[in-house]
Short mmCIF file of N, CA and C in Angstrom, two decimals:
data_model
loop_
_atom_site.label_atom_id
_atom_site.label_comp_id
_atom_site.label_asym_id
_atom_site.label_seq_id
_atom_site.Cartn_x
_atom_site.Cartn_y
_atom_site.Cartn_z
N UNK A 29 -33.96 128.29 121.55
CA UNK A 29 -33.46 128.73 122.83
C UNK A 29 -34.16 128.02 123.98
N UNK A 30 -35.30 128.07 124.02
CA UNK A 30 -36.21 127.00 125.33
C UNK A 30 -35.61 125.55 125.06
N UNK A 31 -35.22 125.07 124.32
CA UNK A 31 -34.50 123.58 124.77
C UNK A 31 -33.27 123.48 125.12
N UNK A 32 -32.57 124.67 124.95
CA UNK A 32 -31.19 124.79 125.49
C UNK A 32 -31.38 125.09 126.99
N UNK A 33 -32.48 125.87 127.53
CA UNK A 33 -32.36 126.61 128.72
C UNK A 33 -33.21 125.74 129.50
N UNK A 34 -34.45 125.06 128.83
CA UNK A 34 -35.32 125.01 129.86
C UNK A 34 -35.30 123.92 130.84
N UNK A 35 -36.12 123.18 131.89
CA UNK A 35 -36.45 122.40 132.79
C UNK A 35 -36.46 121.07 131.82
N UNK A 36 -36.29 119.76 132.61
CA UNK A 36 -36.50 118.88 132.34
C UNK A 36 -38.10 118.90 131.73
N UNK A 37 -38.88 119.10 132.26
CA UNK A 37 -40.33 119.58 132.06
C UNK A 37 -40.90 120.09 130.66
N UNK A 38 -40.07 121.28 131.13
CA UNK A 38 -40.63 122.42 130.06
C UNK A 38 -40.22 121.32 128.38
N UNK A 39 -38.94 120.87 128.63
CA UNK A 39 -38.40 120.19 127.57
C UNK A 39 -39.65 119.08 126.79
N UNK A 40 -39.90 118.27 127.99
CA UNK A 40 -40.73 117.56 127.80
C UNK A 40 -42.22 117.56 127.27
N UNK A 41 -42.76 119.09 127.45
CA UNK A 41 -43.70 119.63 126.63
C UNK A 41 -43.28 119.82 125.22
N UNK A 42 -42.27 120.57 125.44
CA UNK A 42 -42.00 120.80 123.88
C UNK A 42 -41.96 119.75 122.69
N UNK A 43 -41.23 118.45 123.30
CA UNK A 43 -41.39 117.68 122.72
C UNK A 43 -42.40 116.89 122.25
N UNK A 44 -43.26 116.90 123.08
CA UNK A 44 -44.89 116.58 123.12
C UNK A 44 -45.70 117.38 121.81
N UNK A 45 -45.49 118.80 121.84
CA UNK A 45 -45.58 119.78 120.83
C UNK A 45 -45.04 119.62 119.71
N UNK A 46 -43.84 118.68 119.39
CA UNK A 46 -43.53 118.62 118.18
C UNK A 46 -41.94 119.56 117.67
N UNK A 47 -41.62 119.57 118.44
CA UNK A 47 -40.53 120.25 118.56
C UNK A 47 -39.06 119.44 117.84
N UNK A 48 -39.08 118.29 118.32
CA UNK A 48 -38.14 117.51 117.06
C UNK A 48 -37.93 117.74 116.20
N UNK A 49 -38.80 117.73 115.54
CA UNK A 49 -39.18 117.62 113.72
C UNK A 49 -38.56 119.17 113.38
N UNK A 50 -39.30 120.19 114.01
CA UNK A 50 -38.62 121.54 114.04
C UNK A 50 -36.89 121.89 113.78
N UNK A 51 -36.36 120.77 114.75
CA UNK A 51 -34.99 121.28 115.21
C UNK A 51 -34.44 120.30 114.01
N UNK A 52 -35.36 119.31 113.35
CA UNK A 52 -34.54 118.17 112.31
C UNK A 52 -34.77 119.33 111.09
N UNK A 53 -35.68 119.82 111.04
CA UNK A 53 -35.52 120.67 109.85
C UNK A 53 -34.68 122.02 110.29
N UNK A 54 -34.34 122.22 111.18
CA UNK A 54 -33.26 123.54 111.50
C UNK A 54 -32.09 123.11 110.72
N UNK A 55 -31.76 122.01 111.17
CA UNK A 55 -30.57 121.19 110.57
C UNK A 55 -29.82 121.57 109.21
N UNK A 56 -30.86 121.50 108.73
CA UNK A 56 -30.77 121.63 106.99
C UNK A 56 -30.25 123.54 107.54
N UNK A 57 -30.67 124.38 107.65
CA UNK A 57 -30.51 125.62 107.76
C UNK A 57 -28.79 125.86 108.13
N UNK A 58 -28.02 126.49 107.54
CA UNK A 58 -26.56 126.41 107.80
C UNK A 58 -26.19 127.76 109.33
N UNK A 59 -27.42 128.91 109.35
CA UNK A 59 -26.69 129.48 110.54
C UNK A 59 -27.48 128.61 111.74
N UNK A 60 -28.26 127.94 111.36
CA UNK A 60 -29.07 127.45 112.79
C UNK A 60 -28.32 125.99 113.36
N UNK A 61 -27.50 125.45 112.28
CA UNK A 61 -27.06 123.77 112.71
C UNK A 61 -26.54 123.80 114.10
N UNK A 62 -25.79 124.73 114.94
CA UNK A 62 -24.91 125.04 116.36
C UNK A 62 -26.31 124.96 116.91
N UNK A 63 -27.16 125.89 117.09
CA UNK A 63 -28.66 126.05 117.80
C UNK A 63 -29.52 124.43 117.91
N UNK A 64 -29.62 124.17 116.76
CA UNK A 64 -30.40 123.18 116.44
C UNK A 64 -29.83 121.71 117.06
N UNK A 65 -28.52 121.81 117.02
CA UNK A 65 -27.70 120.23 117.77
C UNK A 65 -27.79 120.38 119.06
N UNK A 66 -27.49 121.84 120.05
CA UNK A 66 -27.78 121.80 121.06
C UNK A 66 -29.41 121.90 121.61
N UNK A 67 -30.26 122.26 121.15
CA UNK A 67 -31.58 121.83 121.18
C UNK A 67 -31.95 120.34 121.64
N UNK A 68 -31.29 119.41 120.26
CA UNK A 68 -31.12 118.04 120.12
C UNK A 68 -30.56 117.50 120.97
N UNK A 69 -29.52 117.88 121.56
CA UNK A 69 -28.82 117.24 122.84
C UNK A 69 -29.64 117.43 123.98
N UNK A 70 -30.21 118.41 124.24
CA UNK A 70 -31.21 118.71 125.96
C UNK A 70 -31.94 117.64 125.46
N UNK A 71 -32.93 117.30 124.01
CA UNK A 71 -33.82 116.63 124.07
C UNK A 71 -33.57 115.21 124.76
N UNK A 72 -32.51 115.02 124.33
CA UNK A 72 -31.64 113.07 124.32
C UNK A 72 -31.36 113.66 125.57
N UNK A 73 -30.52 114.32 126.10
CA UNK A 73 -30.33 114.61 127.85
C UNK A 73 -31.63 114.05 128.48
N UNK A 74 -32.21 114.84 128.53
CA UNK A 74 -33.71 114.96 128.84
C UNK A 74 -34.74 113.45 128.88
N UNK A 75 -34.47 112.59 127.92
CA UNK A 75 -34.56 111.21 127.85
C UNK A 75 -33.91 110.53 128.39
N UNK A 76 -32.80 110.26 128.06
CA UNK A 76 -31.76 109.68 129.22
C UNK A 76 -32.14 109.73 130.52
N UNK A 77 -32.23 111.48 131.28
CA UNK A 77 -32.55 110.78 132.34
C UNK A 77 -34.00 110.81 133.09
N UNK A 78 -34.78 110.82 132.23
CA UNK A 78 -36.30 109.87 132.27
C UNK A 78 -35.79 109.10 132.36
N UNK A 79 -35.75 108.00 131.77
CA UNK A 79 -34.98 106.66 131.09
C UNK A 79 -34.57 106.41 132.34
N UNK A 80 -33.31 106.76 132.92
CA UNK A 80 -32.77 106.31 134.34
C UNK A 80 -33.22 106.66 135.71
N UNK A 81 -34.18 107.26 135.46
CA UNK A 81 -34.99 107.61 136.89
C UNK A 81 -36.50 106.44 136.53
N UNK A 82 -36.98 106.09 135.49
CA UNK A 82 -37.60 105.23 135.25
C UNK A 82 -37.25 103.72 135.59
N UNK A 83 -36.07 103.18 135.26
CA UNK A 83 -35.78 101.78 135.91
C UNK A 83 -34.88 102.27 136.93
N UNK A 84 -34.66 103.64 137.68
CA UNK A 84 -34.01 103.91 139.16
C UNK A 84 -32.62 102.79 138.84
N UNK A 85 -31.87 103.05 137.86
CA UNK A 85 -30.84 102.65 137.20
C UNK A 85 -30.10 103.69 136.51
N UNK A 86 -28.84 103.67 136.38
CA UNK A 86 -27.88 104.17 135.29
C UNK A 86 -27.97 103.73 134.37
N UNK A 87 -28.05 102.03 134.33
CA UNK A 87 -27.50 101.42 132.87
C UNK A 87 -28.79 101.29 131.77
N UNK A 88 -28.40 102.71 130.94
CA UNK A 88 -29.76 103.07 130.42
C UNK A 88 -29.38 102.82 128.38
N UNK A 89 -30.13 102.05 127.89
CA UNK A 89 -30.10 101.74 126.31
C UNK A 89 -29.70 102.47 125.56
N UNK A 90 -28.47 102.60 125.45
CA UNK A 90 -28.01 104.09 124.65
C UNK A 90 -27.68 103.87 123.10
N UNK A 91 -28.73 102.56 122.70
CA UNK A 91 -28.84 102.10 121.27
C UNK A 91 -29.44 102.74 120.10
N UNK A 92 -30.88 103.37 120.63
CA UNK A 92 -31.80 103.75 119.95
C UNK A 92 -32.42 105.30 121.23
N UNK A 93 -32.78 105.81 119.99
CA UNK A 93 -33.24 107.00 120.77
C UNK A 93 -35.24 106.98 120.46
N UNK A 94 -36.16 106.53 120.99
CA UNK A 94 -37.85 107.00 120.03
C UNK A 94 -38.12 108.32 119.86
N UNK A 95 -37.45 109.54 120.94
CA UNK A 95 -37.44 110.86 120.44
C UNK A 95 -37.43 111.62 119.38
N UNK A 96 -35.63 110.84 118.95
CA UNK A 96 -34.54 111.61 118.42
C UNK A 96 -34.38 110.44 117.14
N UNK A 97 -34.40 110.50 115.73
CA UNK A 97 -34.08 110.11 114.44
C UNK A 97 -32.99 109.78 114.51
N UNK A 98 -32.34 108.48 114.45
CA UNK A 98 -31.07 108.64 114.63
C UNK A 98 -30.49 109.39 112.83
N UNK A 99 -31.43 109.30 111.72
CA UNK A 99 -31.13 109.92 110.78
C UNK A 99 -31.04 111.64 110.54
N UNK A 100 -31.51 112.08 111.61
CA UNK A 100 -31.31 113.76 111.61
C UNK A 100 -29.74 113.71 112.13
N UNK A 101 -28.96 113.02 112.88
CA UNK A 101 -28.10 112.95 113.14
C UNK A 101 -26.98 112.77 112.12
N UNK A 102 -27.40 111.19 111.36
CA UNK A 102 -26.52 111.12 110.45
C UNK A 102 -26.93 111.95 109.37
N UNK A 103 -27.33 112.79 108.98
CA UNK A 103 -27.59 113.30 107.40
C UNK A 103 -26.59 114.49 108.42
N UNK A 104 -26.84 115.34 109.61
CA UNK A 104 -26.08 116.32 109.80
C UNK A 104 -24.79 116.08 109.75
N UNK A 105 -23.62 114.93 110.32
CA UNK A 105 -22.48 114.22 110.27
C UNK A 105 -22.18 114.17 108.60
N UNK A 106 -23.20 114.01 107.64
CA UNK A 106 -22.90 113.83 105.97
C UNK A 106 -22.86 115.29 105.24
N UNK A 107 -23.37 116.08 105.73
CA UNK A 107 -22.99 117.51 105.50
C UNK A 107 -22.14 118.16 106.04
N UNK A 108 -21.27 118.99 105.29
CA UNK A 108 -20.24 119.79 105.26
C UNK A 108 -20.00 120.90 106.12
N UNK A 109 -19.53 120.78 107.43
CA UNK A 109 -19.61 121.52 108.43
C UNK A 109 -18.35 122.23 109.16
N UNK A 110 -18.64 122.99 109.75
CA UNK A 110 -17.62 123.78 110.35
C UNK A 110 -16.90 122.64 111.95
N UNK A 111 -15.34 122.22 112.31
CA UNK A 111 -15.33 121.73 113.04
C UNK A 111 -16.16 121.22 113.97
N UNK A 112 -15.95 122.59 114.39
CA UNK A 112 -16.94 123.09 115.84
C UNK A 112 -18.25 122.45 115.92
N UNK A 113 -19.04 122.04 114.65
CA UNK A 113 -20.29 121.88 114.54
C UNK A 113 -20.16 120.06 113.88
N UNK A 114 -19.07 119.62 113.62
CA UNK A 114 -18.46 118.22 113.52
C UNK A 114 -18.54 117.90 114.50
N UNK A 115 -17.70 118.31 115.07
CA UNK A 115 -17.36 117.56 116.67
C UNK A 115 -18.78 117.40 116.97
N UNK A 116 -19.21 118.23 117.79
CA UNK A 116 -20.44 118.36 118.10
C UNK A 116 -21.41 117.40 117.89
N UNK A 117 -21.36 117.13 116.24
CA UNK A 117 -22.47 115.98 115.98
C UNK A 117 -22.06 114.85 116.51
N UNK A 118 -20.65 114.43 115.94
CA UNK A 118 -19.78 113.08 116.51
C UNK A 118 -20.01 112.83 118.09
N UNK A 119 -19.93 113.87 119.09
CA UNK A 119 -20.80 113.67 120.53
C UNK A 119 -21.67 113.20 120.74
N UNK A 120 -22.66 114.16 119.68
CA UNK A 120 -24.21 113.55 120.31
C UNK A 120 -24.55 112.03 119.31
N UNK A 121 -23.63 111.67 118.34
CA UNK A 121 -24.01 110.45 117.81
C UNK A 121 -22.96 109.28 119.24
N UNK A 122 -22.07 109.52 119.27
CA UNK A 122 -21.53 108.79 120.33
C UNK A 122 -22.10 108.91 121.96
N UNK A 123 -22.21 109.55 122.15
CA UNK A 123 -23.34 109.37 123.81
C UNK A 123 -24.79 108.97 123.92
N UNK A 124 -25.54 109.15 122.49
CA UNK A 124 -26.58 108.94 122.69
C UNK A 124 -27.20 107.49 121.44
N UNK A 125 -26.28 107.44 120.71
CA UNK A 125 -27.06 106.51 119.57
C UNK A 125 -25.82 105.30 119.47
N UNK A 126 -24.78 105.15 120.13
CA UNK A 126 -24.02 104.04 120.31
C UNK A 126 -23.87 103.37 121.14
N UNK A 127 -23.85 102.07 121.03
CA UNK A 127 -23.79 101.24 121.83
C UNK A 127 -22.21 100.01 121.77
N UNK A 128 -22.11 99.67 123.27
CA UNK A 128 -21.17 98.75 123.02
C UNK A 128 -21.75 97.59 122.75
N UNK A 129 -20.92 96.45 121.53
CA UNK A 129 -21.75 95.65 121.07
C UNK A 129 -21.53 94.43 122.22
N UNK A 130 -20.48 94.46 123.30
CA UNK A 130 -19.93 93.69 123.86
C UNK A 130 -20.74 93.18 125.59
N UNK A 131 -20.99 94.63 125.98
CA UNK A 131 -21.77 94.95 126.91
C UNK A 131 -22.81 95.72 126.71
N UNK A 132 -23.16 96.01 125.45
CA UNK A 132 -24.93 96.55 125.32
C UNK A 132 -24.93 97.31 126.46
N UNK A 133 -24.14 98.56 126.57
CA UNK A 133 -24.36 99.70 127.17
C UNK A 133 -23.88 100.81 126.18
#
């Protein structure tokens, strides 16, 4: 619940704390995967826009995440999920871990 709700900040502690690894092993847990992706998304939010307040730019590397595994992502996308919680992953693998190969944005 604190990475869904909290401050850019607060986020940023948590992560500091170790909080990733937490939400990559929520993953595996079948009532927590909804909790645990949105967790995962504030985190990559939360980077992103570090990231773009850091080069005081938009056009921010949306190739690689150092936070975020891009493999907690795909192992969740390879397990058997409820739409709702499909979609969901397919988002946060497309906004945050793809890139165009054309314009490398």
């Amino acid at each position: 619940n604190a990475t869904s709700c909290g401050s850019d900040q607060q986020i940023s502690i948590l992560v500091s704390e170790g909080c990733v690894s937490v939400l990559g092993l929520l993953l595996e847990e079948t009532s927590m995967v909804s909790m645990a992706l949105e967790g995962l998304e504030r985190v990559l939010q939360v980077e992103k826009n570090s990231q773009a307040r850091k080069e005081k730019c938009l056009r921010v590397d949306r190739s690689h995440s150092p936070l975020v595994d891009p493999s907690l992502v795909e192992n969740a996308m390879k397990k058997p999920n409820s739409s709702k919680v499909t979609k969901k992953v397919q988002q946060i693998w497309n906004d945050h871990f793809v890139s165009c190969a054309l314009c490398n944005q």
